[in-house]
PDB file of C-alpha atoms in Angstrom:
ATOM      1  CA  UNK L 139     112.092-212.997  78.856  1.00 52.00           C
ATOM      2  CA  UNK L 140     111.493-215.337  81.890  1.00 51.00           C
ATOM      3  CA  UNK L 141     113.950-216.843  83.564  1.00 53.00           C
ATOM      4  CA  UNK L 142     112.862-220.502  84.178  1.00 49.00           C
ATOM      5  CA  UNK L 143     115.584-222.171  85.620  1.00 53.00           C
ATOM      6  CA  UNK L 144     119.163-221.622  87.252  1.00 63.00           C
ATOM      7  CA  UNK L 145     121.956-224.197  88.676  1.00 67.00           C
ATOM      8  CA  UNK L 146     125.204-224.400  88.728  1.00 70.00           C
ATOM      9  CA  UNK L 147     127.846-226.160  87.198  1.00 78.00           C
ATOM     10  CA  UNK L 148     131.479-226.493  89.118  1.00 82.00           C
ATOM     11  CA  UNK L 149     132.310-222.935  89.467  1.00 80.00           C
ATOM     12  CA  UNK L 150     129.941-221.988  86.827  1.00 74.00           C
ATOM     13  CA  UNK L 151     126.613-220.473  86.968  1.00 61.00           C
ATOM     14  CA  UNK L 152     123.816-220.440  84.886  1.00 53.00           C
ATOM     15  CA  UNK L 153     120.334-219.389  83.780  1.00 54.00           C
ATOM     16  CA  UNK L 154     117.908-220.847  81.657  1.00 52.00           C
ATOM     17  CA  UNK L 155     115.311-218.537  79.608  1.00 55.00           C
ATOM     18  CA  UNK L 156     112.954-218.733  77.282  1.00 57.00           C
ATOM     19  CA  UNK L 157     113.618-219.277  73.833  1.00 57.00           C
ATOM     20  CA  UNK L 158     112.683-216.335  71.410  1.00 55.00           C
ATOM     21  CA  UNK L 159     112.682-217.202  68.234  1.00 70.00           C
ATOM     22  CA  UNK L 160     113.696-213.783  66.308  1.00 74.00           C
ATOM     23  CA  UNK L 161     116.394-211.872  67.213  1.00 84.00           C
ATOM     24  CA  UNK L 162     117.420-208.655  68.986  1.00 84.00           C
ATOM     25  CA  UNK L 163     117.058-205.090  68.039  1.00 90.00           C
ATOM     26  CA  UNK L 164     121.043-204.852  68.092  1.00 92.00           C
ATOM     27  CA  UNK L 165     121.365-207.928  65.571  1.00 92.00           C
ATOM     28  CA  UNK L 166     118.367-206.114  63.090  1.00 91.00           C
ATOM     29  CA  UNK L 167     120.851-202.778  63.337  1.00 93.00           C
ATOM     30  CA  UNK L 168     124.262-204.604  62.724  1.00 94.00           C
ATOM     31  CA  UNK L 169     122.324-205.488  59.475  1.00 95.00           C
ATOM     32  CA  UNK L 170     122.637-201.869  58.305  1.00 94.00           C
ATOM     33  CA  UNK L 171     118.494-201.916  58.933  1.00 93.00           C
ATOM     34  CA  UNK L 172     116.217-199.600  60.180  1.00 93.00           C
ATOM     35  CA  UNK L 173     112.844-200.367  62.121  1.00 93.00           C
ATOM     36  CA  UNK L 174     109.851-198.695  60.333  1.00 94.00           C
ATOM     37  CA  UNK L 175     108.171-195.666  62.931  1.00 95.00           C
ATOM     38  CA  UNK L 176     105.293-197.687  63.017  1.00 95.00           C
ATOM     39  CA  UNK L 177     107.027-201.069  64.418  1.00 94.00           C
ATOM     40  CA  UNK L 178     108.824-199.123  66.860  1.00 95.00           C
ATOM     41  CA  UNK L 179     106.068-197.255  67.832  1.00 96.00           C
ATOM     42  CA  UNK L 180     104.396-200.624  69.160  1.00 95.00           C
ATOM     43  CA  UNK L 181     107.793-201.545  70.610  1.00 95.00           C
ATOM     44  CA  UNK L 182     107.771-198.392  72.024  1.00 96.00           C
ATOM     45  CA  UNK L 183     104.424-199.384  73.986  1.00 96.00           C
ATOM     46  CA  UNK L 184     105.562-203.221  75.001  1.00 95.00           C
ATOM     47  CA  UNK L 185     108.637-201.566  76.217  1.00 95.00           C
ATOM     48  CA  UNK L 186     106.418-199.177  78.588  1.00 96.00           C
ATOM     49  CA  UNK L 187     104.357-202.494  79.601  1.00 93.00           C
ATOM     50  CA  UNK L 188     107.276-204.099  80.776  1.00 90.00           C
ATOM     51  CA  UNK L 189     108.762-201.424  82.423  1.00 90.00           C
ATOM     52  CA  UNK L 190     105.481-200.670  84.522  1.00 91.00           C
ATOM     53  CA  UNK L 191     105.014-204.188  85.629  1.00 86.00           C
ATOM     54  CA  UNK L 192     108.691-203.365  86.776  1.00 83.00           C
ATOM     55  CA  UNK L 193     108.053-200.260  88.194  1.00 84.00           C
ATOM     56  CA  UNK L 194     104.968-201.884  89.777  1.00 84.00           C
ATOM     57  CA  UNK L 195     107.676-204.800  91.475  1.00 79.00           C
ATOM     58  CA  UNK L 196     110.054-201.848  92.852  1.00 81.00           C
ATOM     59  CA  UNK L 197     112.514-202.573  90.353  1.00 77.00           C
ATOM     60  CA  UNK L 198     114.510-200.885  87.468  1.00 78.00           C
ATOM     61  CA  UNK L 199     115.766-202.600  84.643  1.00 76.00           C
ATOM     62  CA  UNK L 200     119.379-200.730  84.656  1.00 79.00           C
ATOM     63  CA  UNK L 201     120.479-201.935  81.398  1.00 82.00           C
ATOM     64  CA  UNK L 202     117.862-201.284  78.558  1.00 90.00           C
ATOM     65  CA  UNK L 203     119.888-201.889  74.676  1.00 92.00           C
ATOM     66  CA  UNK L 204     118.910-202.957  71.659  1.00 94.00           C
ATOM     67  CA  UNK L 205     120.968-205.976  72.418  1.00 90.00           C
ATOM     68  CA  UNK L 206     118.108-206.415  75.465  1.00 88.00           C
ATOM     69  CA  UNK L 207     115.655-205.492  73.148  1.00 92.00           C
ATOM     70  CA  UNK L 208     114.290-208.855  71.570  1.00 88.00           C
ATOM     71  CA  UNK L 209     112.152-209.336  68.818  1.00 88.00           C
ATOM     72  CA  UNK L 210     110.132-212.525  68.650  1.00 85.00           C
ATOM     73  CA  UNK L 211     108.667-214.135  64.748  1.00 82.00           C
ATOM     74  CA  UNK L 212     105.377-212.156  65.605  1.00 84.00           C
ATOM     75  CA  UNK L 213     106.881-208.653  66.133  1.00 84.00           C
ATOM     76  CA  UNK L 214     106.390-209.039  70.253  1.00 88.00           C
ATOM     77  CA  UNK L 215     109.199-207.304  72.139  1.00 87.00           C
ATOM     78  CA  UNK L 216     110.761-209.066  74.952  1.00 81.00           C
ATOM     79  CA  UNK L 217     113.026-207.669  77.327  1.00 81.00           C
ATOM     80  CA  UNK L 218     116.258-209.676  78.256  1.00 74.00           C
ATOM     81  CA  UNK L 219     118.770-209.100  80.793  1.00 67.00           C
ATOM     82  CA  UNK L 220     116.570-208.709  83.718  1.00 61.00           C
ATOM     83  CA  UNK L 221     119.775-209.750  86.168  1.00 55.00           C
ATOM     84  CA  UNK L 222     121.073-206.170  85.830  1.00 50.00           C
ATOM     85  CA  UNK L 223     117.356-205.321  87.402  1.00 50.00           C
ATOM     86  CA  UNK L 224     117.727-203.818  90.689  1.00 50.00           C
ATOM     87  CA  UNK L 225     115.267-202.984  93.797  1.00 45.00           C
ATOM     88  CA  UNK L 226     114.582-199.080  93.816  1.00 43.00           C
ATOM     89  CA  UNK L 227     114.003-198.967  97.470  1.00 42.00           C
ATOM     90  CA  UNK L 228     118.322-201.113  98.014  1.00 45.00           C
ATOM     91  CA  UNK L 229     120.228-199.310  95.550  1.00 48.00           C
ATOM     92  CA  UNK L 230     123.122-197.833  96.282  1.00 47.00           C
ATOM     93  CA  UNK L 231     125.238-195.432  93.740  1.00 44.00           C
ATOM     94  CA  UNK L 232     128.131-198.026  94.194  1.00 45.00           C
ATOM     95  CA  UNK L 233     125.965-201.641  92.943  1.00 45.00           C
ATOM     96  CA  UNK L 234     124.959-199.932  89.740  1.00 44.00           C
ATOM     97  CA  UNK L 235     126.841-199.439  86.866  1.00 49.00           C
ATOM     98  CA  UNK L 236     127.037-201.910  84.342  1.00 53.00           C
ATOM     99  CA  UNK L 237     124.906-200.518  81.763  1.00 59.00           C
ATOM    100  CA  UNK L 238     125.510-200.155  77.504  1.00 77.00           C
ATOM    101  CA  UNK L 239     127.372-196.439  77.606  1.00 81.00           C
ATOM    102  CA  UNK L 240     125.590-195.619  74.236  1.00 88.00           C
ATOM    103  CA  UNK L 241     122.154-196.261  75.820  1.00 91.00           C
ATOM    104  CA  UNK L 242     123.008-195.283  79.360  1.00 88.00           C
ATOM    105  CA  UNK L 243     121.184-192.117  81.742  1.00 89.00           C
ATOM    106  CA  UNK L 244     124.421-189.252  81.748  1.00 90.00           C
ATOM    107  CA  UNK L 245     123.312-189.452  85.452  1.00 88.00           C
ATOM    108  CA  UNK L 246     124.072-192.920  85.814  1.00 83.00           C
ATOM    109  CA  UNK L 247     127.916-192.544  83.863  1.00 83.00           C
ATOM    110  CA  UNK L 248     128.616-190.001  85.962  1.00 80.00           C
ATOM    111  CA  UNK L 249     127.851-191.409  89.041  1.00 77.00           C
ATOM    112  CA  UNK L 250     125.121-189.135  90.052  1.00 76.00           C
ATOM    113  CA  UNK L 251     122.399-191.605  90.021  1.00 70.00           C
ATOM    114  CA  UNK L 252     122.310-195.243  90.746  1.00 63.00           C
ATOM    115  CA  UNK L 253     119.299-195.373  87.908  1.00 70.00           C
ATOM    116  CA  UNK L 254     115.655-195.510  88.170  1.00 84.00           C
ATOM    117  CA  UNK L 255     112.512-195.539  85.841  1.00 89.00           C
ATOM    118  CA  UNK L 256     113.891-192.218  84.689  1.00 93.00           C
ATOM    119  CA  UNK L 257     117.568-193.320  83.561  1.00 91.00           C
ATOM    120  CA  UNK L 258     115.146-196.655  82.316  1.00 92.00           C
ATOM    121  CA  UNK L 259     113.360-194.462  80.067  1.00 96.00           C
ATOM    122  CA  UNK L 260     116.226-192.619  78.648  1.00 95.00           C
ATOM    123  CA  UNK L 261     118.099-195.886  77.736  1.00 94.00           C
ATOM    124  CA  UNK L 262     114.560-196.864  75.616  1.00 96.00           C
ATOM    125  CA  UNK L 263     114.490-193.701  74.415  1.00 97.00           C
ATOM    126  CA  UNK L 264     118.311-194.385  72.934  1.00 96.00           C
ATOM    127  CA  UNK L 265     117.453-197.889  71.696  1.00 96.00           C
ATOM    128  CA  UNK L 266     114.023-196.449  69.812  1.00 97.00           C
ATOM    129  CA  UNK L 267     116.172-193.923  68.145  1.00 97.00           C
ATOM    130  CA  UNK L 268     118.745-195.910  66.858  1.00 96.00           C
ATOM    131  CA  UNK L 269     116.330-198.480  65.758  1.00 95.00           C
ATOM    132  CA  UNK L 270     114.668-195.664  63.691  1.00 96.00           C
ATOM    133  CA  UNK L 271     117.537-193.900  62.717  1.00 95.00           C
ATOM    134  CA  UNK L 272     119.848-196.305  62.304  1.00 94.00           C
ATOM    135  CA  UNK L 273     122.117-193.317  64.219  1.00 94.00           C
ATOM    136  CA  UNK L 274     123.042-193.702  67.752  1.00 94.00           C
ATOM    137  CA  UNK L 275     121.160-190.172  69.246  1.00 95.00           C
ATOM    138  CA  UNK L 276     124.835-189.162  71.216  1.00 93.00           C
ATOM    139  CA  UNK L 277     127.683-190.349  68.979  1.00 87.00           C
ATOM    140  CA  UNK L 278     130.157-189.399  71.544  1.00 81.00           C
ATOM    141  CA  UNK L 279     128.423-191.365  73.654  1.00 78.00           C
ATOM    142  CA  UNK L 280     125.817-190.298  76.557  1.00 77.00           C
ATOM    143  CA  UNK L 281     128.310-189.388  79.267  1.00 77.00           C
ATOM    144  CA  UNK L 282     130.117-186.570  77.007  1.00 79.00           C
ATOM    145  CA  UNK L 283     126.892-185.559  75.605  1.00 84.00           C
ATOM    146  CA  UNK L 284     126.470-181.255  76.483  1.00 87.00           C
ATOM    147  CA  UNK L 285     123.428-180.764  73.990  1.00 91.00           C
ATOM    148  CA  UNK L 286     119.857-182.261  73.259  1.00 94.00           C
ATOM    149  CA  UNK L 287     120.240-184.944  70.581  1.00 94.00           C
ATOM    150  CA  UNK L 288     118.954-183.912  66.870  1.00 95.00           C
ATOM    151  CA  UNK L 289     115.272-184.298  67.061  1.00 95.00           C
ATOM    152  CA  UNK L 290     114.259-187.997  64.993  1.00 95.00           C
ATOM    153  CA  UNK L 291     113.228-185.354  62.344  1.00 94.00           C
ATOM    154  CA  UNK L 292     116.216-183.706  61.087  1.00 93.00           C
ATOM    155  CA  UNK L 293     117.528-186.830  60.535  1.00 91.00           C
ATOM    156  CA  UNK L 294     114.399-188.378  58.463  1.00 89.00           C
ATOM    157  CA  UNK L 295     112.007-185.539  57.396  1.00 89.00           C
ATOM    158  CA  UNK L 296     108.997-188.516  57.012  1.00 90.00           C
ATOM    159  CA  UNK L 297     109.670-188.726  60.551  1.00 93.00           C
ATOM    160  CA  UNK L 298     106.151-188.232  62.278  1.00 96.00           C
ATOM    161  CA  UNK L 299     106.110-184.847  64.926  1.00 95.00           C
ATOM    162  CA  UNK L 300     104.803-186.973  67.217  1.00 96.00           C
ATOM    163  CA  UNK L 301     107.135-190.191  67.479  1.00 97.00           C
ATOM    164  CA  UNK L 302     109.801-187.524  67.205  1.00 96.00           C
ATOM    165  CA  UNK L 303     108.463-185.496  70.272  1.00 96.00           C
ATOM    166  CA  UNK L 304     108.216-188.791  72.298  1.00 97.00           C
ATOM    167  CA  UNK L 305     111.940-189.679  71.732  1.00 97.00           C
ATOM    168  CA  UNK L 306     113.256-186.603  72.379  1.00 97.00           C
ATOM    169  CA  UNK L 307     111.059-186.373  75.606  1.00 97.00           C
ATOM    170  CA  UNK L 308     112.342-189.946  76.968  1.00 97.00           C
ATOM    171  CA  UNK L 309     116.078-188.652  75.590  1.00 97.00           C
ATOM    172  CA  UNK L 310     116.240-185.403  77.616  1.00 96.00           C
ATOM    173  CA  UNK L 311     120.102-184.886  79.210  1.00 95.00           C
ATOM    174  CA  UNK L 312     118.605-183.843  82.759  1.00 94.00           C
ATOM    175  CA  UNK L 313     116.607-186.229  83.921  1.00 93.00           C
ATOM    176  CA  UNK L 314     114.872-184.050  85.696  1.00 94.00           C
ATOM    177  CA  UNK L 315     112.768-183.068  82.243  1.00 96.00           C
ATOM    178  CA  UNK L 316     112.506-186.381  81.497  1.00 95.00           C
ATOM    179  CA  UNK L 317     109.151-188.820  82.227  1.00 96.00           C
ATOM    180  CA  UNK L 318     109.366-190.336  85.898  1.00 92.00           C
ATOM    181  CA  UNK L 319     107.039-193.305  85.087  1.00 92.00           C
ATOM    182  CA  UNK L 320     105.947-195.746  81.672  1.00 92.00           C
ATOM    183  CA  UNK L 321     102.728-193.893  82.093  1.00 90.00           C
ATOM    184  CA  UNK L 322     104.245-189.941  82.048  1.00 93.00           C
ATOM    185  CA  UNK L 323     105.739-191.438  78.567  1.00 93.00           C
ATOM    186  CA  UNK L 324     102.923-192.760  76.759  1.00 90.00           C
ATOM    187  CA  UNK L 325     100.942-189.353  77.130  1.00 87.00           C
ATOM    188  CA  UNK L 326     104.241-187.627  75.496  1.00 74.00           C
TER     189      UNK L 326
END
């Protein structure tokens, strides 16, 4: 979502963005409604466009949710909150966290990471999930997570191996294991 404008008003400050007409992967869930694998399997790949041409900038997006997940009348995902974007070559530890805890790296809530591509790739991985699912992949939330989350297939059998094999490879605890980069994740 671009950002196409700012001011301020008094003490207040604001942005203008586009308008997308739709509404947010977080809004389709509160609904009680899934995605279909095949919807977010094209998400999936918008979501790795956008993320390149922010790897490619020397940014991370920091604070990837389905409420940042947007989904326009023509099934195009945009991705909003861009202000929680941060340079990868001026982060600190200390100027990160602000991110959804349900969708956030473990490395990032704990304080061992200040969040990269990585930790950006875990929080899609999350968001894809729960689309799917309709289940958030760490119910306890990511930060007291200690085991893998249930592979996309033991919770729907129709589940395909391979969608199921990609979330589980962008969910990985260590981020280590996880892909570094958009491209690493579209060859899972």
């Amino acid at each position: 979502i671009r950002a196409l404008d700012c001011g301020r008003a008094g003490e207040r400050f604001h942005v203008v963005c586009d308008f997308v007409q739709g509404e947010s992967l977080s809004a389709l869930l509160a609904t009680g409604k899934t995605v279909p694998e095949e919807t977010a399997a094209i998400l999936a790949l918008q979501a790795l466009e956008a993320l390149d041409y922010l790897h490619e900038q020397g940014m991370s997006h920091n604070d990837i949710s389905p409420s940042n997940l947007m989904i326009d009348g023509e099934n195009n995902l945009r991705l909003g909150d861009i202000g929680m974007a941060k340079s990868l070559l001026y982060q600190s530890r200390e100027s990160w966290f602000g991110a959804s805890p349900n969708y956030a790296a473990p490395e990032c809530i704990h304080g061992t990471s200040h969040g990269n591509m990585r930790s950006d790739l875990f929080s899609l991985g999350c968001s894809l999930y729960h689309a799917v699912s309709g289940k958030l992949p760490f119910p306890a939330g990511t930060g007291n997570a200690t085991e893998e989350a249930a592979p996309l297939r033991s919770i729907n059998p129709l589940a395909s191996a391979v969608f199921s094999s990609f979330l589980s490879a962008l969910t990985m605890l260590e981020a280590d294991s996880r892909p570094s980069t958009p491209n690493q994740a579209r060859r899972k």
